[in-house]
mmCIF file of C-alpha atoms in Angstrom:
data_model
loop_
_atom_site.group_PDB
_atom_site.id
_atom_site.type_symbol
_atom_site.label_atom_id
_atom_site.label_comp_id
_atom_site.label_asym_id
_atom_site.label_seq_id
_atom_site.Cartn_x
_atom_site.Cartn_y
_atom_site.Cartn_z
ATOM 1 C CA MET A 1 95.653 -18.197 -3.157
ATOM 2 C CA GLY A 2 98.712 -17.445 -1.014
ATOM 3 C CA LYS A 3 98.302 -14.953 1.812
ATOM 4 C CA ASN A 4 100.786 -12.427 0.402
ATOM 5 C CA VAL A 5 99.210 -12.623 -3.034
ATOM 6 C CA LEU A 6 95.742 -12.262 -1.565
ATOM 7 C CA TRP A 7 96.625 -9.132 0.370
ATOM 8 C CA GLY A 8 98.448 -7.711 -2.646
ATOM 9 C CA VAL A 9 95.285 -8.157 -4.695
ATOM 10 C CA LEU A 10 93.196 -6.714 -1.904
ATOM 11 C CA GLY A 11 95.355 -3.605 -1.851
ATOM 12 C CA MET A 12 94.803 -3.118 -5.568
ATOM 13 C CA LEU A 13 91.083 -3.687 -5.251
ATOM 14 C CA LEU A 14 90.785 -1.039 -2.576
ATOM 15 C CA LEU A 15 92.808 1.436 -4.571
ATOM 16 C CA CYS A 16 90.878 0.715 -7.769
ATOM 17 C CA GLY A 17 87.571 1.108 -6.020
ATOM 18 C CA CYS A 18 86.691 -2.483 -6.845
ATOM 19 C CA ALA A 19 85.879 -3.599 -3.301
ATOM 20 C CA ALA A 20 82.245 -4.189 -2.433
ATOM 21 C CA ALA A 21 80.213 -0.996 -2.157
ATOM 22 C CA ALA A 22 78.722 0.048 1.166
ATOM 23 C CA PRO A 23 75.120 -1.119 1.604
ATOM 24 C CA GLU A 24 72.322 1.280 0.743
ATOM 25 C CA PRO A 25 70.192 2.554 3.646
ATOM 26 C CA SER A 26 67.384 0.201 2.658
ATOM 27 C CA ALA A 27 69.791 -2.732 2.986
ATOM 28 C CA ALA A 28 71.253 -1.785 6.356
ATOM 29 C CA ALA A 29 70.755 -5.295 7.657
ATOM 30 C CA HIS A 30 73.058 -6.698 4.967
ATOM 31 C CA THR A 31 76.539 -7.587 6.158
ATOM 32 C CA PRO A 32 79.187 -6.060 3.841
ATOM 33 C CA ASP A 33 81.702 -8.385 2.226
ATOM 34 C CA THR A 34 84.909 -8.967 4.087
ATOM 35 C CA PRO A 35 88.044 -7.868 2.162
ATOM 36 C CA GLU A 36 88.729 -11.521 1.347
ATOM 37 C CA GLN A 37 85.196 -12.006 -0.009
ATOM 38 C CA ALA A 38 85.497 -8.837 -2.061
ATOM 39 C CA ALA A 39 88.752 -10.068 -3.597
ATOM 40 C CA VAL A 40 87.252 -13.439 -4.521
ATOM 41 C CA ARG A 41 84.142 -11.758 -5.933
ATOM 42 C CA TRP A 42 86.284 -9.361 -7.994
ATOM 43 C CA LEU A 43 88.543 -12.092 -9.363
ATOM 44 C CA ALA A 44 85.531 -14.229 -10.301
ATOM 45 C CA ASP A 45 83.804 -11.367 -12.106
ATOM 46 C CA GLU A 46 83.790 -11.780 -15.903
ATOM 47 C CA ALA A 47 84.545 -8.070 -16.268
ATOM 48 C CA HIS A 48 87.790 -8.215 -14.249
ATOM 49 C CA ALA A 49 91.037 -10.156 -14.339
ATOM 50 C CA ALA A 50 94.414 -10.001 -12.624
ATOM 51 C CA PHE A 51 97.749 -11.729 -13.172
ATOM 52 C CA HIS A 52 101.371 -11.208 -12.227
ATOM 53 C CA VAL A 53 104.292 -10.508 -14.554
ATOM 54 C CA GLY A 54 107.481 -11.103 -12.607
ATOM 55 C CA ASP A 55 107.264 -8.945 -9.491
ATOM 56 C CA LEU A 56 104.530 -6.740 -10.941
ATOM 57 C CA TRP A 57 100.770 -7.170 -11.112
ATOM 58 C CA VAL A 58 98.482 -6.339 -14.014
ATOM 59 C CA THR A 59 94.756 -5.779 -13.564
ATOM 60 C CA MET A 60 92.203 -5.742 -16.382
ATOM 61 C CA GLU A 61 88.751 -4.212 -16.391
ATOM 62 C CA ALA A 62 86.283 -4.527 -19.263
ATOM 63 C CA GLY A 63 84.838 -1.300 -20.606
ATOM 64 C CA GLU A 64 81.640 -0.794 -22.542
ATOM 65 C CA THR A 65 81.049 -3.314 -25.335
ATOM 66 C CA GLY A 66 80.501 -2.281 -28.908
ATOM 67 C CA THR A 67 82.180 1.086 -28.486
ATOM 68 C CA GLU A 68 84.553 0.529 -31.398
ATOM 69 C CA GLU A 69 82.850 -2.268 -33.354
ATOM 70 C CA PRO A 70 80.157 -4.830 -32.560
ATOM 71 C CA GLY A 71 81.343 -7.751 -30.468
ATOM 72 C CA PHE A 72 84.429 -5.939 -29.187
ATOM 73 C CA THR A 73 85.132 -4.353 -25.834
ATOM 74 C CA THR A 74 87.817 -1.987 -24.604
ATOM 75 C CA ALA A 75 89.931 -3.594 -21.888
ATOM 76 C CA HIS A 76 91.560 -1.191 -19.437
ATOM 77 C CA LEU A 77 94.898 -2.496 -18.121
ATOM 78 C CA LYS A 78 96.871 -1.192 -15.151
ATOM 79 C CA VAL A 79 100.346 -2.218 -14.049
ATOM 80 C CA TRP A 80 101.045 -2.183 -10.307
ATOM 81 C CA ASP A 81 104.133 -2.383 -8.120
ATOM 82 C CA PRO A 82 102.934 -4.289 -5.027
ATOM 83 C CA THR A 83 105.422 -2.358 -2.864
ATOM 84 C CA ASP A 84 103.673 0.943 -3.705
ATOM 85 C CA LEU A 85 99.979 0.730 -4.518
ATOM 86 C CA SER A 86 99.352 4.464 -4.349
ATOM 87 C CA VAL A 87 99.192 4.795 -8.134
ATOM 88 C CA PRO A 88 99.622 2.375 -11.075
ATOM 89 C CA LEU A 89 102.977 2.369 -12.843
ATOM 90 C CA GLN A 90 101.193 2.677 -16.170
ATOM 91 C CA THR A 91 97.853 2.203 -17.872
ATOM 92 C CA MET A 92 96.966 0.987 -21.342
ATOM 93 C CA GLU A 93 93.913 -0.019 -23.366
ATOM 94 C CA GLN A 94 93.180 -2.895 -25.720
ATOM 95 C CA ALA A 95 90.314 -3.641 -28.094
ATOM 96 C CA THR A 96 89.440 -7.310 -27.736
ATOM 97 C CA ASP A 97 86.674 -9.704 -28.654
ATOM 98 C CA ASP A 98 84.133 -9.844 -25.822
ATOM 99 C CA CYS A 99 84.556 -13.584 -25.244
ATOM 100 C CA LEU A 100 88.373 -13.387 -25.126
ATOM 101 C CA PHE A 101 88.691 -10.885 -22.290
ATOM 102 C CA GLY A 102 91.257 -11.977 -19.702
ATOM 103 C CA ARG A 103 93.021 -14.614 -21.832
ATOM 104 C CA VAL A 104 96.673 -13.782 -21.333
ATOM 105 C CA GLN A 105 100.114 -15.365 -21.449
ATOM 106 C CA VAL A 106 103.274 -14.328 -19.633
ATOM 107 C CA VAL A 107 106.464 -15.100 -21.551
ATOM 108 C CA ASP A 108 109.908 -13.670 -22.258
ATOM 109 C CA ALA A 109 108.983 -12.557 -25.763
ATOM 110 C CA ASN A 110 112.301 -10.924 -26.669
ATOM 111 C CA PHE A 111 114.551 -13.350 -24.759
ATOM 112 C CA ASP A 112 116.180 -10.649 -22.621
ATOM 113 C CA GLY A 113 115.512 -12.394 -19.308
ATOM 114 C CA CYS A 114 112.578 -10.152 -18.332
ATOM 115 C CA PRO A 115 108.990 -11.421 -18.418
ATOM 116 C CA ASP A 116 106.569 -9.812 -20.857
ATOM 117 C CA PHE A 117 102.877 -10.462 -21.447
ATOM 118 C CA GLY A 118 100.325 -10.835 -24.204
ATOM 119 C CA SER A 119 96.557 -10.446 -24.137
ATOM 120 C CA MET A 120 94.426 -12.260 -26.713
ATOM 121 C CA TYR A 121 92.305 -10.053 -28.957
ATOM 122 C CA ALA A 122 91.097 -12.355 -31.773
ATOM 123 C CA MET A 123 90.496 -16.051 -32.421
ATOM 124 C CA GLY A 124 89.288 -17.934 -35.489
ATOM 125 C CA ASN A 125 88.909 -21.642 -36.197
ATOM 126 C CA GLN A 126 92.653 -21.916 -35.602
ATOM 127 C CA PRO A 127 94.395 -18.512 -35.849
ATOM 128 C CA VAL A 128 94.877 -16.836 -32.468
ATOM 129 C CA TYR A 129 96.224 -13.308 -32.039
ATOM 130 C CA TYR A 130 97.603 -11.426 -29.024
ATOM 131 C CA ASP A 131 98.658 -7.875 -28.306
ATOM 132 C CA PHE A 132 102.043 -7.971 -26.555
ATOM 133 C CA TRP A 133 103.695 -5.564 -24.132
ATOM 134 C CA LEU A 134 107.430 -6.003 -23.500
ATOM 135 C CA TRP A 135 109.299 -4.796 -20.434
ATOM 136 C CA ASP A 136 111.727 -1.956 -21.186
ATOM 137 C CA GLU A 137 114.279 -1.757 -18.393
ATOM 138 C CA GLU A 138 115.484 1.738 -19.341
ATOM 139 C CA GLN A 139 111.979 3.201 -19.370
ATOM 140 C CA GLY A 140 110.806 1.122 -16.408
ATOM 141 C CA ARG A 141 107.566 0.267 -18.187
ATOM 142 C CA PHE A 142 105.980 -2.105 -20.695
ATOM 143 C CA VAL A 143 106.082 -1.113 -24.358
ATOM 144 C CA GLU A 144 103.691 -2.526 -26.960
ATOM 145 C CA GLU A 145 105.265 -4.442 -29.855
ATOM 146 C CA PRO A 146 102.879 -4.290 -32.853
ATOM 147 C CA VAL A 147 104.718 -6.862 -34.994
ATOM 148 C CA LEU A 148 103.912 -9.604 -32.471
ATOM 149 C CA SER A 149 100.204 -8.819 -32.779
ATOM 150 C CA GLU A 150 100.379 -9.954 -36.425
ATOM 151 C CA ILE A 151 101.727 -13.450 -35.640
ATOM 152 C CA SER A 152 99.100 -16.153 -35.343
ATOM 153 C CA ASP A 153 99.431 -18.386 -32.272
ATOM 154 C CA PRO A 154 102.987 -17.223 -31.470
ATOM 155 C CA GLN A 155 105.323 -19.769 -29.883
ATOM 156 C CA PHE A 156 108.515 -18.555 -28.212
ATOM 157 C CA ASP A 157 111.584 -20.816 -28.212
ATOM 158 C CA PRO A 158 114.316 -19.481 -25.894
ATOM 159 C CA ALA A 159 116.762 -22.183 -27.024
ATOM 160 C CA THR A 160 116.828 -20.848 -30.595
ATOM 161 C CA GLU A 161 115.491 -17.360 -29.759
ATOM 162 C CA THR A 162 112.886 -17.905 -32.452
ATOM 163 C CA ILE A 163 109.219 -16.955 -32.581
ATOM 164 C CA SER A 164 107.065 -19.215 -34.738
ATOM 165 C CA GLY A 165 103.484 -18.790 -35.868
ATOM 166 C CA TYR A 166 100.910 -20.857 -37.706
ATOM 167 C CA ALA A 167 97.643 -19.868 -39.381
ATOM 168 C CA ARG A 168 95.470 -22.640 -40.770
ATOM 169 C CA ALA A 169 93.621 -21.820 -43.997
ATOM 170 C CA GLY A 170 91.384 -24.822 -44.596
ATOM 171 C CA TRP A 171 91.527 -28.171 -46.361
ATOM 172 C CA ALA A 172 91.892 -30.026 -43.029
ATOM 173 C CA GLY A 173 95.105 -28.143 -42.321
ATOM 174 C CA ALA A 174 96.685 -28.796 -45.714
ATOM 175 C CA ALA A 175 96.466 -25.093 -46.586
ATOM 176 C CA GLY A 176 98.062 -22.597 -44.245
ATOM 177 C CA GLU A 177 101.066 -20.517 -43.347
ATOM 178 C CA HIS A 178 104.015 -21.083 -41.012
ATOM 179 C CA THR A 179 106.122 -18.053 -40.093
ATOM 180 C CA PHE A 180 109.409 -17.743 -38.215
ATOM 181 C CA TYR A 181 110.796 -14.584 -36.635
ATOM 182 C CA ARG A 182 114.027 -13.593 -34.915
ATOM 183 C CA TRP A 183 114.959 -10.376 -33.172
ATOM 184 C CA ILE A 184 117.217 -8.362 -35.493
ATOM 185 C CA ASP A 185 118.342 -4.855 -34.525
ATOM 186 C CA GLY A 186 115.739 -4.791 -31.781
ATOM 187 C CA GLN A 187 112.828 -5.738 -34.047
ATOM 188 C CA PRO A 188 111.028 -9.073 -34.543
ATOM 189 C CA THR A 189 111.952 -9.858 -38.145
ATOM 190 C CA LEU A 190 110.445 -12.448 -40.461
ATOM 191 C CA ILE A 191 113.189 -14.862 -41.488
ATOM 192 C CA ARG A 192 111.133 -17.636 -43.141
ATOM 193 C CA ARG A 193 107.601 -18.077 -44.451
ATOM 194 C CA VAL A 194 106.323 -21.489 -45.510
ATOM 195 C CA TRP A 195 102.874 -21.563 -47.029
ATOM 196 C CA THR A 196 100.657 -24.092 -48.769
ATOM 197 C CA ASP A 197 97.650 -23.454 -50.974
ATOM 198 C CA VAL A 198 95.216 -25.923 -52.519
ATOM 199 C CA GLU A 199 93.739 -25.623 -55.994
ATOM 200 C CA PRO A 200 90.570 -27.719 -56.335
ATOM 201 C CA ALA A 201 90.511 -30.144 -59.219
ATOM 202 C CA GLU A 202 88.363 -29.716 -62.235
ATOM 203 C CA ALA A 203 85.943 -32.523 -63.063
ATOM 204 C CA GLY A 204 87.782 -35.819 -63.110
ATOM 205 C CA GLY A 205 91.103 -34.361 -61.999
ATOM 206 C CA GLU A 206 93.132 -34.265 -58.791
ATOM 207 C CA ASP A 207 93.335 -31.528 -56.167
ATOM 208 C CA THR A 208 96.720 -29.828 -56.319
ATOM 209 C CA LEU A 209 98.732 -28.353 -53.476
ATOM 210 C CA THR A 210 101.401 -25.721 -54.008
ATOM 211 C CA LEU A 211 104.195 -25.373 -51.455
ATOM 212 C CA ALA A 212 106.202 -22.136 -51.466
ATOM 213 C CA VAL A 213 108.983 -20.884 -49.227
ATOM 214 C CA GLU A 214 110.385 -17.411 -48.655
ATOM 215 C CA ASP A 215 113.699 -17.157 -46.818
ATOM 216 C CA ARG A 216 115.667 -14.141 -45.645
ATOM 217 C CA ARG A 217 118.858 -14.106 -47.706
ATOM 218 C CA ASP A 218 121.334 -11.210 -47.498
ATOM 219 C CA GLY A 219 118.768 -9.219 -45.531
ATOM 220 C CA VAL A 220 115.985 -9.652 -48.093
ATOM 221 C CA LEU A 221 112.993 -11.992 -47.931
ATOM 222 C CA THR A 222 113.240 -14.002 -51.158
ATOM 223 C CA GLU A 223 111.224 -16.865 -52.605
ATOM 224 C CA VAL A 224 113.575 -19.844 -52.669
ATOM 225 C CA PHE A 225 111.236 -22.753 -53.327
ATOM 226 C CA ARG A 226 107.926 -23.420 -55.127
ATOM 227 C CA GLN A 227 106.525 -26.745 -56.217
ATOM 228 C CA SER A 228 103.114 -28.304 -56.828
ATOM 229 C CA TYR A 229 102.064 -31.773 -55.684
ATOM 230 C CA PRO A 230 98.973 -33.985 -55.874
ATOM 231 C CA LEU A 231 97.152 -33.246 -52.637
ATOM 232 C CA GLU A 232 96.370 -36.895 -51.908
ATOM 233 C CA GLY A 233 99.890 -38.107 -52.703
ATOM 234 C CA GLY A 234 101.356 -36.758 -49.474
ATOM 235 C CA GLY A 235 104.736 -35.906 -50.996
ATOM 236 C CA TRP A 236 104.267 -32.292 -49.977
ATOM 237 C CA LEU A 237 104.201 -33.295 -46.299
ATOM 238 C CA ASP A 238 107.848 -34.381 -46.331
ATOM 239 C CA ALA A 239 108.884 -31.322 -48.319
ATOM 240 C CA ARG A 240 107.095 -28.981 -45.932
ATOM 241 C CA ALA A 241 108.586 -30.743 -42.901
ATOM 242 C CA GLN A 242 112.066 -30.101 -44.269
ATOM 243 C CA TRP A 243 111.454 -26.374 -44.625
ATOM 244 C CA LEU A 244 109.928 -26.130 -41.148
ATOM 245 C CA ASP A 245 113.410 -26.972 -39.855
ATOM 246 C CA LEU A 246 115.311 -23.684 -39.856
ATOM 247 C CA ASN A 247 118.567 -25.622 -40.293
ATOM 248 C CA TYR A 248 117.384 -26.725 -43.733
ATOM 249 C CA PRO A 249 118.964 -26.263 -46.165
ATOM 250 C CA ASP A 250 122.458 -26.221 -44.665
ATOM 251 C CA ILE A 251 123.869 -23.134 -46.362
#
């Protein structure tokens, strides 16, 4: 940990009251933690996390578990300007699965040149979901974007300014949904959905896979393709790969 970063974290710890408590009278012989030890202890604590977003710092503290539903905890987030640690710039809360606390990603989610961040709140066998807060330069604060919380395992491509998601739905990955979003009029907007579904065979028959595609045409999401294939034939793989390329078809 760099010295400047360490002291920045220390400042936040002291302000948040997260530094080691003074020893009780019965433990007078105990030597209190140094500020550096307190910072390391705090950062290693499963109930706390800290990360930087551009020039700002975000701290997370786990609240009581099970307050909203079993297995979930309320995470308390605070945004700090390291040049003025007198008070956080803003605070927010997030309901997250207990075991996912502190799993975050920092990314330019709306491709405006300013870093944003997401905090994971749910995970399945493959689907992964984050709550995202995006930096608003005019307001001077992060603003939550609920549409992004609905995209499984979001991937942000600055070259195409596209957000893609994928949610597996079984059958060794044969069934599932791919989604593609672009920012339109300031909102993440679904521009293509490619999904596959498997229908198990009856006795003596073959499993069938249906591939369907919805594309945004003239501002409306419209089904433009649907076809069924033998699951074991593999022909659907090439067809799906074509539709996963946003340049296909060339119209």
